[in-house]
Backbone as numpy.savetxt, mean C-alpha at the origin, in Angstrom:
# Nx Ny Nz CAx CAy CAz Cx Cy Cz
-52.01 -36.49 12.93 -52.28 -35.08 12.56 -51.12 -34.17 12.96
-50.70 -34.39 14.23 -49.56 -33.60 14.69 -48.32 -33.86 13.85
-48.10 -35.11 13.44 -46.94 -35.47 12.61 -46.98 -34.77 11.27
-48.18 -34.67 10.66 -48.29 -33.99 9.37 -47.95 -32.51 9.50
-48.47 -31.89 10.60 -48.16 -30.46 10.80 -46.66 -30.26 11.00
-46.03 -31.18 11.73 -44.59 -31.07 11.98 -43.79 -31.20 10.70
-44.18 -32.14 9.81 -43.50 -32.29 8.52 -43.66 -31.03 7.67
-44.85 -30.45 7.73 -45.09 -29.23 6.95 -44.21 -28.09 7.46
-44.08 -27.98 8.79 -43.23 -26.93 9.38 -41.78 -27.14 8.98
-41.31 -28.39 9.00 -39.92 -28.68 8.63 -39.64 -28.28 7.19
-40.54 -28.61 6.27 -40.33 -28.25 4.87 -40.31 -26.74 4.68
-41.19 -26.04 5.39 -41.21 -24.57 5.26 -39.92 -23.96 5.77
-39.42 -24.49 6.89 -38.16 -23.97 7.46 -37.01 -24.25 6.52
-36.96 -25.46 5.95 -35.88 -25.82 5.03 -35.85 -24.92 3.81
-37.01 -24.67 3.21 -37.08 -23.82 2.02 -36.67 -22.40 2.37
-37.14 -21.90 3.53 -36.78 -20.54 3.94 -35.30 -20.38 4.17
-34.70 -21.36 4.87 -33.26 -21.27 5.13 -32.45 -21.46 3.86
-32.93 -22.27 2.93 -32.23 -22.46 1.66 -32.13 -21.14 0.91
-33.24 -20.40 0.87 -33.25 -19.11 0.19 -32.31 -18.13 0.88
-32.31 -18.19 2.24 -31.44 -17.27 2.97 -29.97 -17.58 2.73
-29.61 -18.87 2.69 -28.22 -19.25 2.45 -27.77 -18.81 1.07
-28.63 -19.02 0.05 -28.27 -18.59 -1.30 -28.04 -17.09 -1.35
-28.90 -16.33 -0.66 -28.74 -14.86 -0.67 -27.46 -14.45 0.01
-27.13 -15.11 1.16 -25.90 -14.75 1.87 -24.67 -15.12 1.06
-24.72 -16.26 0.36 -23.57 -16.66 -0.45 -23.36 -15.72 -1.61
-24.42 -15.19 -2.16 -24.29 -14.24 -3.27 -23.78 -12.90 -2.78
-24.19 -12.51 -1.58 -23.80 -11.19 -1.05 -22.40 -11.21 -0.49
-21.95 -12.36 0.07 -20.63 -12.44 0.68 -19.83 -13.51 -0.01
-18.99 -13.15 -1.02 -18.23 -14.14 -1.78 -17.26 -14.90 -0.90
-17.18 -16.23 -1.10 -16.24 -17.03 -0.36 -14.83 -16.76 -0.84
-13.90 -16.60 0.10 -12.50 -16.41 -0.26 -12.13 -15.00 -0.57
-13.09 -14.07 -0.64 -12.74 -12.68 -0.93 -12.06 -12.08 0.28
-10.96 -11.30 0.09 -10.24 -10.73 1.22 -11.10 -9.72 1.95
-10.93 -9.69 3.28 -11.67 -8.73 4.10 -10.87 -7.44 4.14
-11.43 -6.38 3.64 -10.72 -5.11 3.53 -11.44 -4.07 4.37
-10.70 -3.43 5.25 -11.27 -2.38 6.08 -10.51 -1.10 5.85
-11.17 0.00 6.12 -10.54 1.31 5.96 -10.88 2.15 7.16
-9.93 2.94 7.58 -10.15 3.84 8.70 -9.80 5.24 8.25
-10.79 6.05 7.84 -10.51 7.36 7.29 -9.81 8.28 8.28
-10.02 8.03 9.59 -9.44 8.92 10.59 -8.07 8.46 11.07
-7.60 7.35 10.53 -6.32 6.83 10.97 -5.19 7.73 10.47
-4.26 8.05 11.36 -3.14 8.91 11.00 -2.11 8.12 10.21
-1.67 8.67 9.10 -0.66 8.03 8.26 0.66 8.77 8.42
1.75 8.08 8.78 3.02 8.78 8.97 3.51 9.42 7.69
4.11 10.59 7.83 4.64 11.34 6.70 5.96 10.72 6.26
6.05 10.17 5.04 7.30 9.52 4.62 8.46 10.49 4.54
8.19 11.78 4.24 9.28 12.75 4.17 9.94 12.95 5.53
9.14 12.93 6.61 9.69 13.08 7.95 10.59 11.88 8.29
10.18 10.68 7.86 10.98 9.50 8.11 12.31 9.58 7.34
12.26 10.12 6.13 13.48 10.27 5.34 14.44 11.22 6.04
13.91 12.34 6.53 14.76 13.30 7.23 15.35 12.68 8.51
14.58 11.87 9.20 15.08 11.23 10.43 16.25 10.31 10.13
16.28 9.72 8.93 17.36 8.81 8.55 18.58 9.52 7.97
18.48 10.84 7.79 19.57 11.59 7.17 20.82 11.52 8.04
21.97 11.23 7.42 23.23 11.12 8.13 23.95 12.48 8.08
24.24 13.02 9.25 24.83 14.35 9.36 26.31 14.32 8.98
26.79 15.48 8.48 28.19 15.62 8.10 28.63 17.06 8.20
29.91 17.32 7.93 30.44 18.68 8.02 29.64 19.68 7.20
29.41 20.86 7.80 28.69 21.99 7.20 27.17 21.85 7.21
26.64 20.74 7.72 25.21 20.69 7.98 24.89 21.65 9.12
23.76 22.30 9.05 23.34 23.22 10.10 22.05 22.69 10.73
22.04 22.56 12.05 20.90 21.94 12.72 20.36 22.85 13.82
19.08 22.64 14.12 18.41 23.34 15.22 18.00 22.29 16.24
18.34 22.53 17.51 18.08 21.58 18.58 17.09 22.18 19.57
16.06 21.43 19.87 15.09 21.86 20.88 14.96 20.76 21.92
15.00 21.17 23.21 14.87 20.22 24.30 13.97 20.82 25.37
13.04 20.01 25.85 12.12 20.47 26.88 12.91 20.80 28.15
12.65 21.98 28.72 13.28 22.47 29.95 14.76 22.81 29.79
15.26 22.82 28.53 16.65 23.24 28.30 16.62 24.30 27.20
16.21 25.51 27.56 16.05 26.57 26.57 17.36 27.02 25.96
18.47 26.78 26.67 19.77 27.23 26.16 20.12 26.61 24.80
19.65 25.37 24.56 20.02 24.68 23.33 19.31 25.23 22.10
18.10 25.78 22.27 17.31 26.18 21.12 17.44 27.63 20.74
18.42 28.33 21.26 18.53 29.77 21.00 19.10 30.08 19.61
19.85 29.17 19.04 20.44 29.40 17.71 20.74 28.08 17.04
20.87 28.07 15.71 21.29 26.85 15.01 22.77 26.56 15.21
23.16 25.32 15.02 24.55 24.90 15.19 25.04 24.26 13.89
26.26 24.63 13.52 26.85 24.07 12.30 27.84 22.98 12.67
27.76 21.86 11.96 28.70 20.76 12.17 30.04 21.16 11.57
31.11 21.13 12.37 32.41 21.59 11.87 33.07 20.53 10.99
34.25 20.86 10.50 34.93 19.98 9.53 35.29 18.62 10.12
35.37 18.54 11.45 35.67 17.26 12.10 34.41 16.52 12.51
33.26 17.12 12.19 32.00 16.45 12.49 31.45 16.74 13.87
31.98 17.75 14.56 31.56 18.04 15.93 30.65 19.26 16.00
29.86 19.34 17.09 29.12 20.55 17.43 29.41 20.87 18.89
29.48 22.17 19.20 29.79 22.63 20.56 28.51 23.21 21.16
27.97 22.56 22.19 26.67 22.91 22.73 26.78 23.42 24.17
25.90 24.35 24.57 25.84 24.76 25.98 25.53 23.58 26.88
26.04 23.58 28.09 25.83 22.54 29.10 26.52 21.23 28.73
26.29 20.75 27.51 26.79 19.42 27.13 28.25 19.45 26.72
28.63 20.50 25.97 29.97 20.58 25.44 30.05 20.03 24.02
31.19 19.45 23.66 31.42 18.98 22.29 30.76 17.60 22.09
30.01 17.50 21.01 29.33 16.24 20.67 29.70 15.86 19.24
30.04 14.59 19.04 30.34 14.09 17.70 29.03 13.83 16.98
28.68 14.71 16.01 27.43 14.58 15.26 27.65 13.95 13.89
28.82 14.17 13.29 29.10 13.62 11.96 29.05 12.10 11.97
28.36 11.54 11.00 28.22 10.09 10.91 27.00 9.55 11.62
26.31 10.40 12.40 25.08 9.98 13.07 23.87 10.43 12.26
22.81 9.63 12.29 21.55 10.08 11.71 20.89 11.06 12.66
19.87 11.75 12.18 19.16 12.70 13.04 18.59 11.97 14.25
18.00 10.80 14.04 17.46 10.01 15.16 18.54 9.64 16.17
19.70 9.23 15.67 20.78 8.82 16.56 21.32 10.00 17.36
21.40 11.17 16.75 21.87 12.36 17.47 20.87 12.74 18.56
19.57 12.66 18.25 18.55 12.95 19.27 18.72 12.03 20.48
18.97 10.75 20.23 19.15 9.79 21.33 20.41 10.12 22.13
21.49 10.49 21.45 22.74 10.82 22.14 22.58 12.06 23.01
21.91 13.09 22.48 21.70 14.32 23.26 20.80 14.06 24.46
19.77 13.26 24.27 18.87 12.92 25.38 19.63 12.19 26.49
20.55 11.31 26.10 21.35 10.57 27.08 22.22 11.51 27.90
22.82 12.50 27.22 23.71 13.42 27.93 22.95 14.41 28.81
21.72 14.72 28.41 20.95 15.69 29.18 20.31 15.09 30.43
20.39 13.77 30.60 19.81 13.16 31.80 20.50 13.65 33.08
21.71 14.21 32.93 22.40 14.78 34.09 21.67 16.01 34.61
20.97 16.71 33.71 20.33 17.98 34.07 18.80 17.89 34.12
18.21 17.00 33.33 16.75 16.93 33.20 16.30 15.47 33.28
15.18 15.24 33.98 14.63 13.90 34.04 13.81 13.63 32.76
14.07 12.49 32.13 13.40 12.09 30.89 13.39 13.22 29.85
14.56 13.66 29.40 14.62 14.77 28.44 14.00 14.41 27.08
13.27 15.36 26.49 12.68 15.21 25.17 13.45 16.11 24.20
14.10 15.51 23.21 14.98 16.26 22.31 14.52 16.07 20.86
14.53 17.16 20.10 14.25 17.08 18.66 15.34 17.83 17.91
15.77 17.23 16.80 16.82 17.83 15.95 16.24 18.04 14.56
16.42 19.25 14.03 15.93 19.57 12.69 17.09 20.11 11.86
17.24 19.57 10.65 18.27 20.08 9.73 17.70 21.31 9.03
18.31 22.46 9.26 17.81 23.70 8.66 18.60 24.09 7.42
19.79 23.52 7.26 20.57 23.77 6.05 21.46 22.56 5.80
21.38 22.03 4.59 22.17 20.85 4.26 23.54 21.27 3.74
24.48 20.35 3.91 25.86 20.66 3.54 26.04 20.79 2.03
25.12 20.20 1.26 25.18 20.29 -0.20 23.76 20.17 -0.73
23.59 20.17 -2.04 22.27 20.14 -2.64 21.68 18.73 -2.49
20.56 18.61 -1.75 20.01 17.27 -1.48 18.90 16.89 -2.45
18.69 15.58 -2.59 17.50 15.03 -3.24 16.93 14.00 -2.27
15.61 13.77 -2.38 14.91 12.93 -1.41 14.36 11.69 -2.11
14.74 10.52 -1.61 14.21 9.25 -2.11 13.24 8.70 -1.08
11.97 8.60 -1.49 10.89 8.27 -0.56 10.15 7.02 -1.04
9.88 6.12 -0.11 9.05 4.96 -0.46 9.81 3.66 -0.53
9.42 2.80 -1.48 9.89 1.41 -1.52 11.23 1.26 -2.23
12.20 2.11 -1.87 13.59 1.92 -2.31 14.30 1.05 -1.27
15.38 0.44 -1.67 16.13 -0.39 -0.72 16.75 0.45 0.39
17.14 1.68 0.08 17.72 2.56 1.09 17.19 3.98 0.90
15.92 4.23 1.26 15.37 5.58 1.11 16.07 6.55 2.04
16.09 7.81 1.66 16.74 8.81 2.49 17.06 10.06 1.71
17.86 10.93 2.33 18.31 12.17 1.70 19.72 11.95 1.19
19.95 12.28 -0.08 21.25 12.05 -0.70 21.77 13.35 -1.31
23.08 13.48 -1.30 23.73 14.66 -1.88 23.93 14.45 -3.37
23.63 15.50 -4.15 23.83 15.41 -5.60 25.31 15.35 -5.96
26.11 16.21 -5.31 27.55 16.24 -5.56 27.86 16.30 -7.06
27.34 17.36 -7.68 27.58 17.56 -9.10 26.41 17.07 -9.93
26.67 16.82 -11.20 25.63 16.40 -12.13 25.34 14.92 -11.95
24.13 14.61 -11.48 23.75 13.21 -11.27 22.41 12.94 -11.95
22.34 11.81 -12.64 21.09 11.45 -13.31 20.28 10.50 -12.43
19.04 10.26 -12.85 18.15 9.39 -12.09 18.74 7.98 -11.98
19.25 7.43 -13.08 19.80 6.07 -13.05 21.00 5.99 -12.11
21.86 7.00 -12.13 23.02 7.01 -11.25 22.59 7.02 -9.78
21.60 7.82 -9.45 21.15 7.91 -8.07 20.39 6.65 -7.64
19.67 6.02 -8.58 19.01 4.76 -8.24 20.04 3.70 -7.85
21.19 3.74 -8.50 22.26 2.83 -8.12 22.76 3.13 -6.71
22.82 4.41 -6.37 23.31 4.81 -5.04 22.38 4.36 -3.92
21.07 4.33 -4.19 20.11 3.94 -3.16 19.83 2.43 -3.18
20.51 1.71 -4.05 20.36 0.25 -4.07 19.22 -0.25 -4.91
18.55 0.64 -5.66 17.44 0.21 -6.50 16.14 0.08 -5.72
15.21 -0.67 -6.30 13.88 -0.81 -5.72 13.78 -2.08 -4.88
12.86 -2.06 -3.92 12.53 -3.27 -3.19 11.78 -4.24 -4.11
11.80 -5.54 -3.81 11.13 -6.51 -4.69 9.64 -6.24 -4.89
8.98 -5.69 -3.87 7.54 -5.46 -3.97 7.20 -4.04 -4.39
8.19 -3.31 -4.92 7.95 -1.92 -5.32 7.25 -1.85 -6.66
6.50 -0.78 -6.86 5.92 -0.51 -8.16 7.03 -0.25 -9.17
6.75 -0.48 -10.42 7.75 -0.23 -11.46 7.54 1.14 -12.11
6.86 2.03 -11.39 6.65 3.39 -11.87 7.14 4.36 -10.79
8.04 5.26 -11.19 8.67 6.21 -10.27 8.12 7.61 -10.55
7.86 8.36 -9.49 7.38 9.73 -9.63 8.45 10.71 -9.17
8.73 11.71 -10.02 9.67 12.78 -9.67 8.88 14.07 -9.48
9.13 14.75 -8.38 8.50 16.03 -8.09 9.59 17.09 -7.98
9.43 18.19 -8.71 10.48 19.22 -8.77 9.90 20.61 -8.53
10.62 21.42 -7.79 10.24 22.82 -7.61 10.41 23.57 -8.92
9.45 24.44 -9.24 9.51 25.17 -10.51 10.67 26.16 -10.56
11.18 26.53 -9.41 12.33 27.46 -9.41 13.55 26.83 -10.07
13.57 25.49 -10.16 14.66 24.80 -10.84 14.27 24.37 -12.26
13.15 24.90 -12.73 12.69 24.60 -14.09 11.78 23.39 -14.13
10.86 23.33 -15.10 9.95 22.18 -15.20 10.67 20.94 -15.71
10.10 19.80 -15.43 10.62 18.54 -15.95 10.29 18.46 -17.44
11.31 18.27 -18.27 11.15 18.35 -19.72 10.86 16.98 -20.33
9.69 16.45 -19.98 9.21 15.20 -20.58 7.78 15.40 -21.05
7.36 14.71 -22.11 6.02 14.95 -22.68 4.88 14.74 -21.69
5.03 13.81 -20.76 3.94 13.52 -19.83 4.06 14.27 -18.51
4.99 15.23 -18.43 5.16 16.00 -17.20 3.97 16.94 -16.99
3.62 17.16 -15.73 2.50 18.02 -15.36 3.02 19.15 -14.49
2.59 20.37 -14.81 2.99 21.56 -14.04 1.80 22.06 -13.25
2.00 22.27 -11.96 0.97 22.82 -11.08 1.46 24.16 -10.57
0.93 25.23 -11.15 1.40 26.58 -10.78 0.89 27.03 -9.42
-0.17 26.38 -8.92 -0.67 26.76 -7.59 0.30 26.32 -6.49
0.94 25.17 -6.69 1.92 24.70 -5.71 3.36 24.89 -6.18
3.54 25.41 -7.41 4.88 25.67 -7.96 5.73 24.41 -8.03
5.11 23.33 -8.51 5.87 22.10 -8.68 5.57 21.50 -10.04
6.50 20.67 -10.49 6.35 19.91 -11.73 6.53 18.44 -11.38
5.64 17.57 -11.91 5.73 16.14 -11.61 5.71 15.33 -12.89
6.32 14.16 -12.83 6.32 13.25 -13.97 6.42 11.82 -13.45
5.78 10.90 -14.15 5.84 9.48 -13.80 6.69 8.76 -14.84
7.63 7.96 -14.37 8.59 7.29 -15.26 8.53 5.78 -15.01
8.42 5.02 -16.08 8.40 3.56 -15.97 9.81 2.98 -15.95
10.03 1.99 -15.11 11.35 1.36 -15.04 11.71 0.68 -16.35
10.70 0.26 -17.12 10.98 -0.38 -18.40 11.72 0.54 -19.35
11.34 1.84 -19.35 12.02 2.81 -20.22 13.47 2.98 -19.81
13.73 3.00 -18.52 15.10 3.17 -18.04 15.93 1.92 -18.29
15.29 0.77 -18.24 16.01 -0.50 -18.36 16.27 -0.90 -19.80
15.31 -0.64 -20.69 15.39 -1.19 -22.04 16.09 -0.29 -23.05
16.16 1.01 -22.77 16.77 1.95 -23.72 18.20 2.27 -23.32
19.05 2.46 -24.33 20.46 2.77 -24.07 20.60 4.17 -23.48
19.97 5.15 -24.08 20.02 6.53 -23.58 18.58 7.04 -23.43
17.89 6.60 -22.39 16.49 6.97 -22.26 16.33 8.45 -21.92
15.32 9.08 -22.54 15.02 10.48 -22.21 14.57 10.60 -20.77
14.02 9.51 -20.22 13.54 9.53 -18.83 14.67 9.56 -17.80
15.90 9.33 -18.23 17.04 9.40 -17.30 17.40 10.87 -17.09
16.53 11.58 -16.39 16.66 13.02 -16.25 17.81 13.38 -15.32
18.37 14.56 -15.54 19.38 15.10 -14.63 18.63 15.68 -13.43
18.96 15.20 -12.25 18.25 15.63 -11.05 18.70 17.02 -10.62
17.75 17.74 -10.01 18.00 19.08 -9.51 17.85 19.10 -7.99
18.40 20.14 -7.33 18.28 20.21 -5.87 16.83 20.11 -5.40
16.64 19.38 -4.33 15.35 19.22 -3.65 14.32 18.43 -4.49
14.78 17.75 -5.54 13.88 16.82 -6.23 13.44 15.72 -5.26
12.16 15.34 -5.36 11.65 14.21 -4.58 11.37 13.06 -5.54
12.03 11.93 -5.30 11.84 10.74 -6.13 11.12 9.72 -5.26
9.92 9.35 -5.66 9.11 8.47 -4.81 8.61 7.27 -5.60
8.41 6.19 -4.89 7.85 4.98 -5.48 7.02 4.28 -4.41
5.85 3.81 -4.80 4.98 3.11 -3.87 5.13 1.60 -4.07
4.45 0.84 -3.25 4.44 -0.60 -3.44 3.61 -0.95 -4.67
3.94 -2.05 -5.29 3.27 -2.45 -6.53 1.79 -2.71 -6.27
0.96 -2.18 -7.16 -0.47 -2.43 -7.05 -0.78 -3.84 -7.57
-1.87 -4.41 -7.05 -2.17 -5.80 -7.35 -3.64 -5.98 -7.71
-3.93 -7.09 -8.37 -5.30 -7.58 -8.53 -5.32 -8.98 -7.94
-6.52 -9.46 -7.57 -6.62 -10.70 -6.82 -7.60 -11.67 -7.49
-7.26 -12.94 -7.42 -8.14 -14.01 -7.89 -8.59 -14.82 -6.69
-9.89 -15.07 -6.59 -10.43 -15.78 -5.44 -11.53 -16.74 -5.90
-11.74 -17.78 -5.10 -12.79 -18.74 -5.42 -12.26 -19.94 -6.18
-12.96 -20.34 -7.24 -12.65 -21.57 -7.97 -11.60 -21.33 -9.06
-10.37 -21.02 -8.61 -9.23 -20.86 -9.53 -8.11 -21.79 -9.06
-7.15 -22.02 -9.96 -6.06 -22.92 -9.62 -5.24 -22.44 -8.44
-4.91 -21.13 -8.41 -4.11 -20.57 -7.32 -4.76 -19.27 -6.86
-5.29 -19.29 -5.66 -5.89 -18.09 -5.08 -4.78 -17.15 -4.62
-4.89 -15.84 -4.93 -3.89 -14.89 -4.47 -3.82 -13.66 -5.36
-2.79 -12.85 -5.12 -2.64 -11.59 -5.83 -1.61 -11.66 -6.94
-1.78 -10.80 -7.93 -0.85 -10.69 -9.05 -0.45 -9.22 -9.18
0.84 -8.94 -9.22 1.31 -7.57 -9.33 1.07 -7.03 -10.74
0.63 -5.78 -10.80 0.42 -5.13 -12.10 1.73 -4.68 -12.72
2.76 -4.45 -11.88 4.05 -3.94 -12.33 3.84 -2.61 -13.07
4.18 -2.53 -14.37 4.03 -1.26 -15.08 2.70 -1.13 -15.80
1.86 -2.16 -15.70 0.58 -2.14 -16.39 -0.44 -1.32 -15.60
-1.33 -0.66 -16.34 -2.42 0.07 -15.70 -3.56 -0.86 -15.33
-3.68 -1.98 -16.05 -4.71 -2.96 -15.76 -4.27 -4.31 -16.31
-5.04 -5.35 -15.99 -4.80 -6.68 -16.52 -6.16 -7.27 -16.88
-6.23 -8.03 -17.95 -7.52 -8.57 -18.37 -7.87 -9.81 -17.53
-9.16 -10.16 -17.54 -9.63 -11.32 -16.81 -8.93 -12.59 -17.30
-8.82 -12.75 -18.62 -8.19 -13.97 -19.15 -6.70 -14.04 -18.78
-6.03 -12.88 -18.73 -4.63 -12.88 -18.31 -4.50 -13.32 -16.86
-5.37 -12.79 -16.00 -5.32 -13.16 -14.59 -5.60 -14.64 -14.40
-6.59 -15.19 -15.13 -6.90 -16.61 -15.01 -5.73 -17.47 -15.47
-5.04 -17.02 -16.52 -3.89 -17.77 -17.01 -2.78 -17.80 -15.96
-2.52 -16.65 -15.33 -1.48 -16.58 -14.30 -1.88 -17.37 -13.07
-3.18 -17.41 -12.78 -3.68 -18.06 -11.56 -3.96 -19.55 -11.74
-3.58 -20.11 -12.86 -3.74 -21.55 -13.05 -5.07 -21.99 -13.60
-5.86 -21.06 -14.15 -7.13 -21.42 -14.77 -8.23 -21.67 -13.76
-9.33 -22.23 -14.27 -10.51 -22.51 -13.46 -10.53 -23.95 -12.98
-11.22 -24.21 -11.88 -11.42 -25.58 -11.42 -12.65 -26.17 -12.15
-12.85 -27.47 -12.00 -13.99 -28.13 -12.66 -15.33 -27.66 -12.09
-15.31 -27.18 -10.84 -16.56 -26.79 -10.19 -16.86 -25.30 -10.34
-16.09 -24.59 -11.16 -16.29 -23.15 -11.29 -17.61 -22.83 -11.99
-18.33 -21.88 -11.44 -19.57 -21.41 -12.06 -19.21 -20.19 -12.91
-18.94 -20.41 -14.19 -18.44 -19.34 -15.05 -19.49 -18.30 -15.39
-20.77 -18.61 -15.14 -21.83 -17.65 -15.48 -22.13 -16.69 -14.34
-21.59 -16.96 -13.15 -21.92 -16.13 -11.99 -20.69 -15.51 -11.35
-19.62 -15.33 -12.14 -18.44 -14.66 -11.61 -18.75 -13.18 -11.37
-17.94 -12.55 -10.56 -18.12 -11.12 -10.32 -16.80 -10.47 -9.94
-16.74 -9.18 -10.21 -15.57 -8.37 -9.86 -15.96 -7.50 -8.67
-15.14 -7.54 -7.62 -15.36 -6.72 -6.44 -14.38 -5.54 -6.52
-14.91 -4.36 -6.78 -14.07 -3.17 -7.03 -14.17 -2.18 -5.88
-13.03 -1.72 -5.33 -13.07 -0.77 -4.21 -13.81 0.52 -4.59
-14.59 1.02 -3.64 -15.26 2.31 -3.80 -14.39 3.36 -3.12
-14.05 4.40 -3.84 -13.10 5.41 -3.38 -13.53 5.98 -2.03
-12.54 6.09 -1.12 -12.71 6.71 0.20 -13.69 5.96 1.11
-13.91 4.69 0.82 -14.74 3.86 1.70 -14.07 2.50 1.84
-14.61 1.70 2.78 -14.13 0.33 2.92 -15.02 -0.65 2.16
-15.95 -0.14 1.36 -16.89 -0.98 0.63 -16.37 -1.29 -0.77
-17.01 -2.30 -1.38 -16.67 -2.69 -2.75 -17.95 -2.79 -3.58
-17.84 -2.32 -4.80 -18.95 -2.49 -5.74 -18.86 -3.88 -6.35
-20.01 -4.51 -6.57 -20.06 -5.86 -7.13 -20.50 -5.78 -8.59
-19.62 -6.23 -9.49 -19.88 -6.16 -10.93 -20.06 -7.57 -11.47
-21.28 -7.94 -11.91 -21.50 -9.29 -12.45 -20.66 -9.51 -13.72
-20.20 -10.74 -13.89 -19.33 -11.06 -15.03 -19.66 -12.47 -15.51
-19.99 -12.58 -16.81 -20.26 -13.90 -17.39 -18.99 -14.39 -18.09
-18.21 -15.18 -17.35 -16.95 -15.68 -17.90 -17.18 -16.64 -19.07
-18.30 -17.31 -19.07 -18.58 -18.27 -20.15 -18.59 -17.56 -21.50
-19.22 -16.37 -21.54 -19.27 -15.62 -22.79 -17.89 -15.10 -23.19
-17.10 -14.67 -22.20 -15.76 -14.15 -22.49 -14.85 -15.26 -23.00
-14.88 -16.41 -22.33 -13.98 -17.50 -22.69 -14.34 -18.16 -24.02
-15.60 -18.00 -24.45 -16.01 -18.55 -25.75 -15.97 -17.50 -26.85
-15.47 -16.31 -26.54 -15.32 -15.27 -27.55 -16.59 -14.53 -27.90
-17.65 -14.72 -27.12 -18.91 -14.05 -27.42 -19.06 -12.73 -26.67
-18.08 -12.40 -25.86 -18.07 -11.11 -25.16 -16.63 -10.64 -25.04
-16.45 -9.31 -24.95 -15.10 -8.74 -24.84 -14.47 -9.11 -23.50
-13.14 -9.23 -23.52 -12.40 -9.45 -22.28 -12.62 -8.24 -21.36
-12.51 -8.48 -20.05 -12.82 -7.42 -19.09 -11.55 -6.94 -18.40
-11.29 -5.61 -18.33 -10.07 -5.11 -17.68 -10.24 -5.04 -16.17
-9.26 -5.55 -15.44 -9.24 -5.48 -13.98 -8.30 -4.36 -13.55
-8.80 -3.47 -12.70 -8.05 -2.32 -12.24 -7.34 -2.64 -10.92
-6.41 -1.77 -10.46 -5.70 -2.03 -9.20 -6.65 -2.32 -8.04
-6.32 -3.38 -7.29 -7.04 -3.82 -6.08 -8.39 -4.48 -6.37
-8.70 -4.74 -7.65 -9.90 -5.50 -7.97 -9.75 -6.95 -7.48
-10.87 -7.55 -7.13 -10.91 -8.98 -6.79 -11.83 -9.68 -7.80
-11.28 -10.66 -8.52 -12.09 -11.50 -9.40 -12.51 -12.73 -8.60
-13.81 -12.87 -8.36 -14.33 -13.99 -7.57 -15.16 -14.90 -8.46
-14.80 -16.19 -8.48 -15.54 -17.19 -9.23 -16.15 -18.17 -8.24
-17.49 -18.21 -8.13 -18.12 -19.11 -7.15 -18.11 -20.56 -7.63
-18.51 -21.43 -6.74 -18.59 -22.86 -7.05 -20.02 -23.21 -7.45
-20.16 -24.13 -8.41 -21.48 -24.59 -8.80 -22.13 -25.32 -7.62
-23.40 -25.01 -7.39 -24.10 -25.65 -6.28 -25.46 -26.16 -6.76
-25.75 -27.42 -6.47 -27.06 -27.99 -6.79 -28.01 -27.71 -5.64
-29.30 -27.90 -5.91 -30.29 -27.68 -4.85 -30.10 -28.70 -3.71
-29.63 -29.91 -4.06 -29.38 -30.91 -3.03 -28.30 -30.45 -2.06
-27.24 -29.80 -2.61 -26.16 -29.29 -1.76 -26.70 -28.25 -0.79
-27.58 -27.37 -1.30 -28.11 -26.29 -0.45 -28.98 -26.87 0.64
-29.84 -27.86 0.29 -30.70 -28.48 1.29 -29.88 -29.22 2.34
-28.80 -29.87 1.89 -27.94 -30.57 2.84 -27.33 -29.60 3.83
-26.82 -28.45 3.32 -26.24 -27.43 4.21 -27.29 -26.90 5.17
-28.51 -26.68 4.66 -29.57 -26.15 5.51 -29.96 -27.15 6.60
-29.99 -28.45 6.25 -30.41 -29.46 7.22 -29.44 -29.54 8.39
-28.14 -29.29 8.13 -27.14 -29.30 9.20 -27.48 -28.26 10.25
-28.05 -27.14 9.80 -28.41 -26.07 10.72 -29.77 -26.33 11.36
-30.73 -26.87 10.56 -32.12 -26.94 10.99 -32.42 -28.17 11.84
-31.83 -29.34 11.53 -32.20 -30.58 12.18 -32.09 -30.51 13.70
-30.97 -29.98 14.27 -30.93 -29.90 15.73 -32.08 -29.09 16.31
-32.48 -28.01 15.62 -33.57 -27.18 16.11 -34.88 -27.96 16.07
-35.13 -28.68 14.96 -36.36 -29.44 14.81 -36.44 -30.58 15.83
-35.31 -31.25 16.04 -35.29 -32.32 17.03 -35.63 -31.81 18.42
-35.11 -30.65 18.73 -35.43 -30.03 20.02 -36.92 -29.75 20.13
-37.51 -29.30 19.03 -38.95 -29.00 19.03 -39.75 -30.28 19.21
-39.32 -31.40 18.57 -40.02 -32.68 18.67 -39.97 -33.19 20.11
-38.76 -33.13 20.68 -38.62 -33.59 22.05 -39.49 -32.78 23.01
-39.52 -31.50 22.77 -40.33 -30.62 23.63 -41.81 -30.97 23.51
-42.27 -31.26 22.24 -43.67 -31.61 22.03 -44.02 -32.92 22.72
-43.09 -33.91 22.68 -43.35 -35.20 23.32 -43.41 -35.06 24.83
-42.53 -34.22 25.36 -42.50 -34.03 26.82 -43.81 -33.42 27.30
-44.43 -32.62 26.46 -45.69 -32.01 26.82 -46.82 -33.03 26.78
């Protein structure tokens, strides 16, 4: 009698755990990347980093502030034709050829004679010529002098082009005081007095005289982010990310082709797209029947930046029971031993 009750308990536990495992596997896709977000995390300002890398030269005008050394911050200093600045207490310092960061370090070193652990900041208040700012995934981001009429392509050559993982879309931001950007897709924001436009590298590369090769104006900001990606996970030939490059999206069939197709164990009827929810670390789960798409009975599905296409593995009920028994058997054996000891 006791044996029959024990067998009944084991079957009930197995069925319950089988249902729980199936639910957990559906809710938490295998192989999907773990993505977290911290809304309160401080993000460094790329423009400040660009200014820190700026290399000083003759006729640049800088403002120096140092804790406990008020004499330095009373007025701005101009770099002379030989690249020097003449400072109170310190004397003549060679600033030409140094970046802002390097000059801060040099001044802090010299001030150790007067102050313990000196804190120095250097700000460029007037540039020696009309600057433009290259921000983001360029090979050499920074502040560059226009030095006459310079186009976007010419300046891209000066900064060494894009990094390998850079997006193939460049954004130009211009102050309205220098006129709006004269391209059809340019946007003017009168509240901030700026004009912006997005330019694809394909247009610059493939055309002999592209209209997108705009003549840059003073204080233009040219920025590029890292390339956006979509990801394939689960039962595909190659798990990983694919760069969108200049595309706004990529279709499911395109991603599968790039990722080496499906494995033999892929469950094409239970695929899903995990799409980021704006301003959260969560993802929306979108069911997708790949079988219908691959047989032409349903439209192909567009994958947006940072989407994850997850294809689960086919599982039989025997597989689920086997997995459950690995968890349950030790517990049941312990219960049997305990019953016998009693």
